[in-house]
PDB file of C-alpha atoms in Angstrom:
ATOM      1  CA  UNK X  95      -0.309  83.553 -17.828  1.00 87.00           C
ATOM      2  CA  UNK X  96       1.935  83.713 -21.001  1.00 96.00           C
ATOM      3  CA  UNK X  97       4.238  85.530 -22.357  1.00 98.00           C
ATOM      4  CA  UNK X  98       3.644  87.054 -25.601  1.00 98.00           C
ATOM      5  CA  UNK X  99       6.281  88.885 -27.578  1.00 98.00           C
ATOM      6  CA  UNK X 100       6.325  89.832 -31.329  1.00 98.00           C
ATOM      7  CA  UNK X 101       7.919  91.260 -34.149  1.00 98.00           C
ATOM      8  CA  UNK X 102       8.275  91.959 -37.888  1.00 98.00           C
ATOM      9  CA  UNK X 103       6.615  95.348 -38.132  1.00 98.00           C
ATOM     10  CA  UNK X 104       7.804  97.735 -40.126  1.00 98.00           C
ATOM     11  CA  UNK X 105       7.593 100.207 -43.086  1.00 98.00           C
ATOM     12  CA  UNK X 106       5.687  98.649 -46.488  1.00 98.00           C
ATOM     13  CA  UNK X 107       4.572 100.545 -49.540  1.00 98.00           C
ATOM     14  CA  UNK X 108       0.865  99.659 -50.729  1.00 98.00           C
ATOM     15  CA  UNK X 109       0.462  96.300 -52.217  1.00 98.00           C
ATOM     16  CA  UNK X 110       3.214  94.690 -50.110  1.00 98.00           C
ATOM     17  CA  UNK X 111       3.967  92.427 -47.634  1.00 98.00           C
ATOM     18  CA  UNK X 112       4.958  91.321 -44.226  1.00 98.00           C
ATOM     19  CA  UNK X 113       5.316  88.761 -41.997  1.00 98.00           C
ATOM     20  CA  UNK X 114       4.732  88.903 -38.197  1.00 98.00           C
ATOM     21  CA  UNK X 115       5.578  86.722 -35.608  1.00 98.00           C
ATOM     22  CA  UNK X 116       4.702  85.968 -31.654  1.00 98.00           C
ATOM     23  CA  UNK X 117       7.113  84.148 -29.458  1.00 98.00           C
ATOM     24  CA  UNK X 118       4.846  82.401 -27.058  1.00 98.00           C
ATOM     25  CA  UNK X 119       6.598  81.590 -23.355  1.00 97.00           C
ATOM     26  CA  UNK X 120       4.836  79.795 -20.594  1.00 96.00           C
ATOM     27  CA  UNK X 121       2.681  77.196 -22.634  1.00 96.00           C
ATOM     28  CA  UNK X 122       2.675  75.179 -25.663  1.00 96.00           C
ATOM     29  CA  UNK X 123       0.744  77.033 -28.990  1.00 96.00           C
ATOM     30  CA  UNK X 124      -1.222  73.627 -29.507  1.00 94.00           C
ATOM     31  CA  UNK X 125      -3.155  74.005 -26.015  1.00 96.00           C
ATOM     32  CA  UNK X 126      -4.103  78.026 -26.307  1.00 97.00           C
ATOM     33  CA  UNK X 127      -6.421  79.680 -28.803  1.00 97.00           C
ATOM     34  CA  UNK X 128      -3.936  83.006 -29.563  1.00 98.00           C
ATOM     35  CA  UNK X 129      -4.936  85.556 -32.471  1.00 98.00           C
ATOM     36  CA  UNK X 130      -3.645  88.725 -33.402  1.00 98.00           C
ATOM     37  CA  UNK X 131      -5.604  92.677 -32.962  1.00 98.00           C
ATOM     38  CA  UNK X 132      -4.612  95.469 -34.017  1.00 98.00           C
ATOM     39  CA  UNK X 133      -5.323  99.241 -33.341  1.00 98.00           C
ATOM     40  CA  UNK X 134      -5.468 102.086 -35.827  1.00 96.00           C
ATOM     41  CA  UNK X 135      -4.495 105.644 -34.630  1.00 92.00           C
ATOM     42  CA  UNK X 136      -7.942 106.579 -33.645  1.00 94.00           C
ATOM     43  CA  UNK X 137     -10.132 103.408 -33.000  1.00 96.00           C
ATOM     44  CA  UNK X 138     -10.155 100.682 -30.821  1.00 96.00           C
ATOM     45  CA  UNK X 139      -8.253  97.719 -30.820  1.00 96.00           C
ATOM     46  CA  UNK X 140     -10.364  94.638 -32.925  1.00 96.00           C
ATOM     47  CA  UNK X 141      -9.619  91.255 -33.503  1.00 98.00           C
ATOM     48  CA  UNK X 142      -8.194  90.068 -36.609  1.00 98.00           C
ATOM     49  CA  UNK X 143      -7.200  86.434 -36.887  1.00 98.00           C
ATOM     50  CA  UNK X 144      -7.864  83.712 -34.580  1.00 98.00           C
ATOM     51  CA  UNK X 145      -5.809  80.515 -34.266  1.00 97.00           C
ATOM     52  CA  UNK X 146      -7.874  78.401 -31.534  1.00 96.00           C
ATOM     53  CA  UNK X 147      -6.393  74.417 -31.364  1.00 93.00           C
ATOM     54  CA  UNK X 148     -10.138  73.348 -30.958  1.00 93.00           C
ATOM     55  CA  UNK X 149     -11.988  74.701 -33.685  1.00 87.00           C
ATOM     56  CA  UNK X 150     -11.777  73.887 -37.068  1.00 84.00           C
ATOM     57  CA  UNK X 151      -9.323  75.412 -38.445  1.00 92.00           C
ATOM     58  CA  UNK X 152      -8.669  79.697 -38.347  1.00 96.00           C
ATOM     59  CA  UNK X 153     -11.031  82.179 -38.257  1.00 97.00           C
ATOM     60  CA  UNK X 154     -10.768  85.727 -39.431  1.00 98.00           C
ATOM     61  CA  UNK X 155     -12.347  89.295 -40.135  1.00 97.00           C
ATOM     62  CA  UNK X 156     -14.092  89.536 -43.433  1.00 96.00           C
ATOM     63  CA  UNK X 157     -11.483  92.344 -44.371  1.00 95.00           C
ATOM     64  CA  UNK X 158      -8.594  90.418 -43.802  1.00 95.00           C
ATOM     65  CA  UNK X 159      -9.628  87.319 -45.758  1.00 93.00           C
ATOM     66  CA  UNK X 160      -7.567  86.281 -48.348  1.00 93.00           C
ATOM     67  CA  UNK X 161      -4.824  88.582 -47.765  1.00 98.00           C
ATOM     68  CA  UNK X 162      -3.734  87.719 -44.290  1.00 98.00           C
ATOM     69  CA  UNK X 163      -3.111  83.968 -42.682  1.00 98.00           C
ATOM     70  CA  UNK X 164      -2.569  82.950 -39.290  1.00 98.00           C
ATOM     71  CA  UNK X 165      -0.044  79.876 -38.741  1.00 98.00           C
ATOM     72  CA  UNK X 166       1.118  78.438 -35.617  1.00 97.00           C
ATOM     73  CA  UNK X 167       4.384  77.125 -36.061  1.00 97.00           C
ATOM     74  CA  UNK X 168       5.041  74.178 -33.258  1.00 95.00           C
ATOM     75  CA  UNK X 169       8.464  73.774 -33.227  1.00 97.00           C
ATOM     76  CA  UNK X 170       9.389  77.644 -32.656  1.00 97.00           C
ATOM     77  CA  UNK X 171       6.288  78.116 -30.242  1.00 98.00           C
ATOM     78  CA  UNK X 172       5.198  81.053 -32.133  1.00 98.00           C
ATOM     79  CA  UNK X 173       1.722  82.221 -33.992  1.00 98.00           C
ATOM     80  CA  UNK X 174       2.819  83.958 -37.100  1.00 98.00           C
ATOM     81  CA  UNK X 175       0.730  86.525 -39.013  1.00 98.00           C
ATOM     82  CA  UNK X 176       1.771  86.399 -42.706  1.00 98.00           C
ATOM     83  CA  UNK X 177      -0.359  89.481 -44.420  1.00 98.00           C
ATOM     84  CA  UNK X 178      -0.319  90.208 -48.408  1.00 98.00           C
ATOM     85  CA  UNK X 179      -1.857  92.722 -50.249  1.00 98.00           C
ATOM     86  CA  UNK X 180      -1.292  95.535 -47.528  1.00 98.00           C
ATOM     87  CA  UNK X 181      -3.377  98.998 -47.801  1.00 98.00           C
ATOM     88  CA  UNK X 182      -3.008 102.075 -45.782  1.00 97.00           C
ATOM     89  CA  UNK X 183      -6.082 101.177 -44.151  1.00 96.00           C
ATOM     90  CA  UNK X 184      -3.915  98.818 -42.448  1.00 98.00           C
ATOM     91  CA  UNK X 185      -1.630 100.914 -40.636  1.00 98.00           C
ATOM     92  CA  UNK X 186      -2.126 100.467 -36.945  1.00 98.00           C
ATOM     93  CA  UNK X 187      -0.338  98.649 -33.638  1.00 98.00           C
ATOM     94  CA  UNK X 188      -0.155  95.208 -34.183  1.00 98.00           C
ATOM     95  CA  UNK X 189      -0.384  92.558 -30.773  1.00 98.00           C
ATOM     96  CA  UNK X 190      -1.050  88.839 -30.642  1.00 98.00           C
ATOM     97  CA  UNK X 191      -2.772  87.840 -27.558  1.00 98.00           C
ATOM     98  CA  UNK X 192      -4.948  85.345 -25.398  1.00 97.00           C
ATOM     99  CA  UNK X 193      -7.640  84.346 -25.884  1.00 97.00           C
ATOM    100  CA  UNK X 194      -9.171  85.203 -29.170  1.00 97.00           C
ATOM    101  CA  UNK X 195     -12.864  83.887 -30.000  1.00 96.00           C
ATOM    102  CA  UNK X 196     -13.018  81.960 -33.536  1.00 96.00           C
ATOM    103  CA  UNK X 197     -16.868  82.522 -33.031  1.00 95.00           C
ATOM    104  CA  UNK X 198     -16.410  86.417 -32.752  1.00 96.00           C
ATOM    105  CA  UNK X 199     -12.929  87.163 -33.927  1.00 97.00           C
ATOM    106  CA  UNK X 200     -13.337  91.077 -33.786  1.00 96.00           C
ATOM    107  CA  UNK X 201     -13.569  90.921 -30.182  1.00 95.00           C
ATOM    108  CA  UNK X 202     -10.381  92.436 -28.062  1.00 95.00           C
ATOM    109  CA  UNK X 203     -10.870  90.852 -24.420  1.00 93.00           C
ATOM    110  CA  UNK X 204      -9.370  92.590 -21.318  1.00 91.00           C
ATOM    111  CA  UNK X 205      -7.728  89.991 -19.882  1.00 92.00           C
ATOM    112  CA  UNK X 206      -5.703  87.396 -20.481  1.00 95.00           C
ATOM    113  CA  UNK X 207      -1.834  88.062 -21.934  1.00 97.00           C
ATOM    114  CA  UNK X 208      -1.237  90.892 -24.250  1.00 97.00           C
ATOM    115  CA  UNK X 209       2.405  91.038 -26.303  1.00 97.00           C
ATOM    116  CA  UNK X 210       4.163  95.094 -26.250  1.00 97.00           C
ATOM    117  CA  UNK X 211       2.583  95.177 -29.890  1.00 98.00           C
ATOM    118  CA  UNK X 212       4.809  95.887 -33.204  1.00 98.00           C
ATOM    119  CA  UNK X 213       4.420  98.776 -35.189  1.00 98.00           C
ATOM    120  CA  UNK X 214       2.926  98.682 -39.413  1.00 98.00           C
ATOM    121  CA  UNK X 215       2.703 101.024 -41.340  1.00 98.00           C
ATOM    122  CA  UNK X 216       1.675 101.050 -44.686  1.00 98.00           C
ATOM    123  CA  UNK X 217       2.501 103.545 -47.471  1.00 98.00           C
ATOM    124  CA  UNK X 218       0.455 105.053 -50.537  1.00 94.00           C
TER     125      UNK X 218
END
């Protein structure tokens, strides 16, 4: 099992930006495929991003493309989520977690290891 633990929610106006980040504990971010979910007030929790060291590079929701990147940073062991471009819509619970599925990124498995989640919201 890992540990997952993140950070860098917070309060945004529309059109900004954040950065979040997952401390991973209990295995190395090059040997697990870790992605980042999120759940709005109201719906169920979806898959976003997917950062899987055996596929081809990351994988990600069509309405998160080109405003959001996942990176996994080696050195600090975590799996950053850097999103731009931020809309209302995008208000919701934020966790990173494994496994995530670069073939079906929207799915939110029940198992595996789940961070506490960090909170964004995003202001009109």
């Amino acid at each position: 099992q890992l540990q997952l633990v993140e950070s860098g929610g917070g309060l945004v106006q529309a059109g900004g930006s954040l950065k979040l980040s997952c401390v991973v504990g209990g295995g190395s971010v090059d040997d697990f495929a870790i992605g980042w979910f999120r759940q709005a007030p109201g719906k169920e929790r979806e898959g976003i991003a997917c950062s899987d060291p055996r596929h081809h590079g990351p994988t990600y929701v069509d309405f998160v493309k080109d405003r959001f990147t996942i990176a996994r940073d080696k050195a600090k062991n975590t799996v950053n989520l850097q999103m731009n471009s931020l809309t209302p819509e995008d208000t919701a619970i934020y966790y990173c977690a494994w496994p995530c599925f670069p073939e079906r990124v929207d799915l939110a498995p029940d198992f595996g290891s789940w961070g506490q989640g960090t909170q964004v919201t995003v202001s009109s």
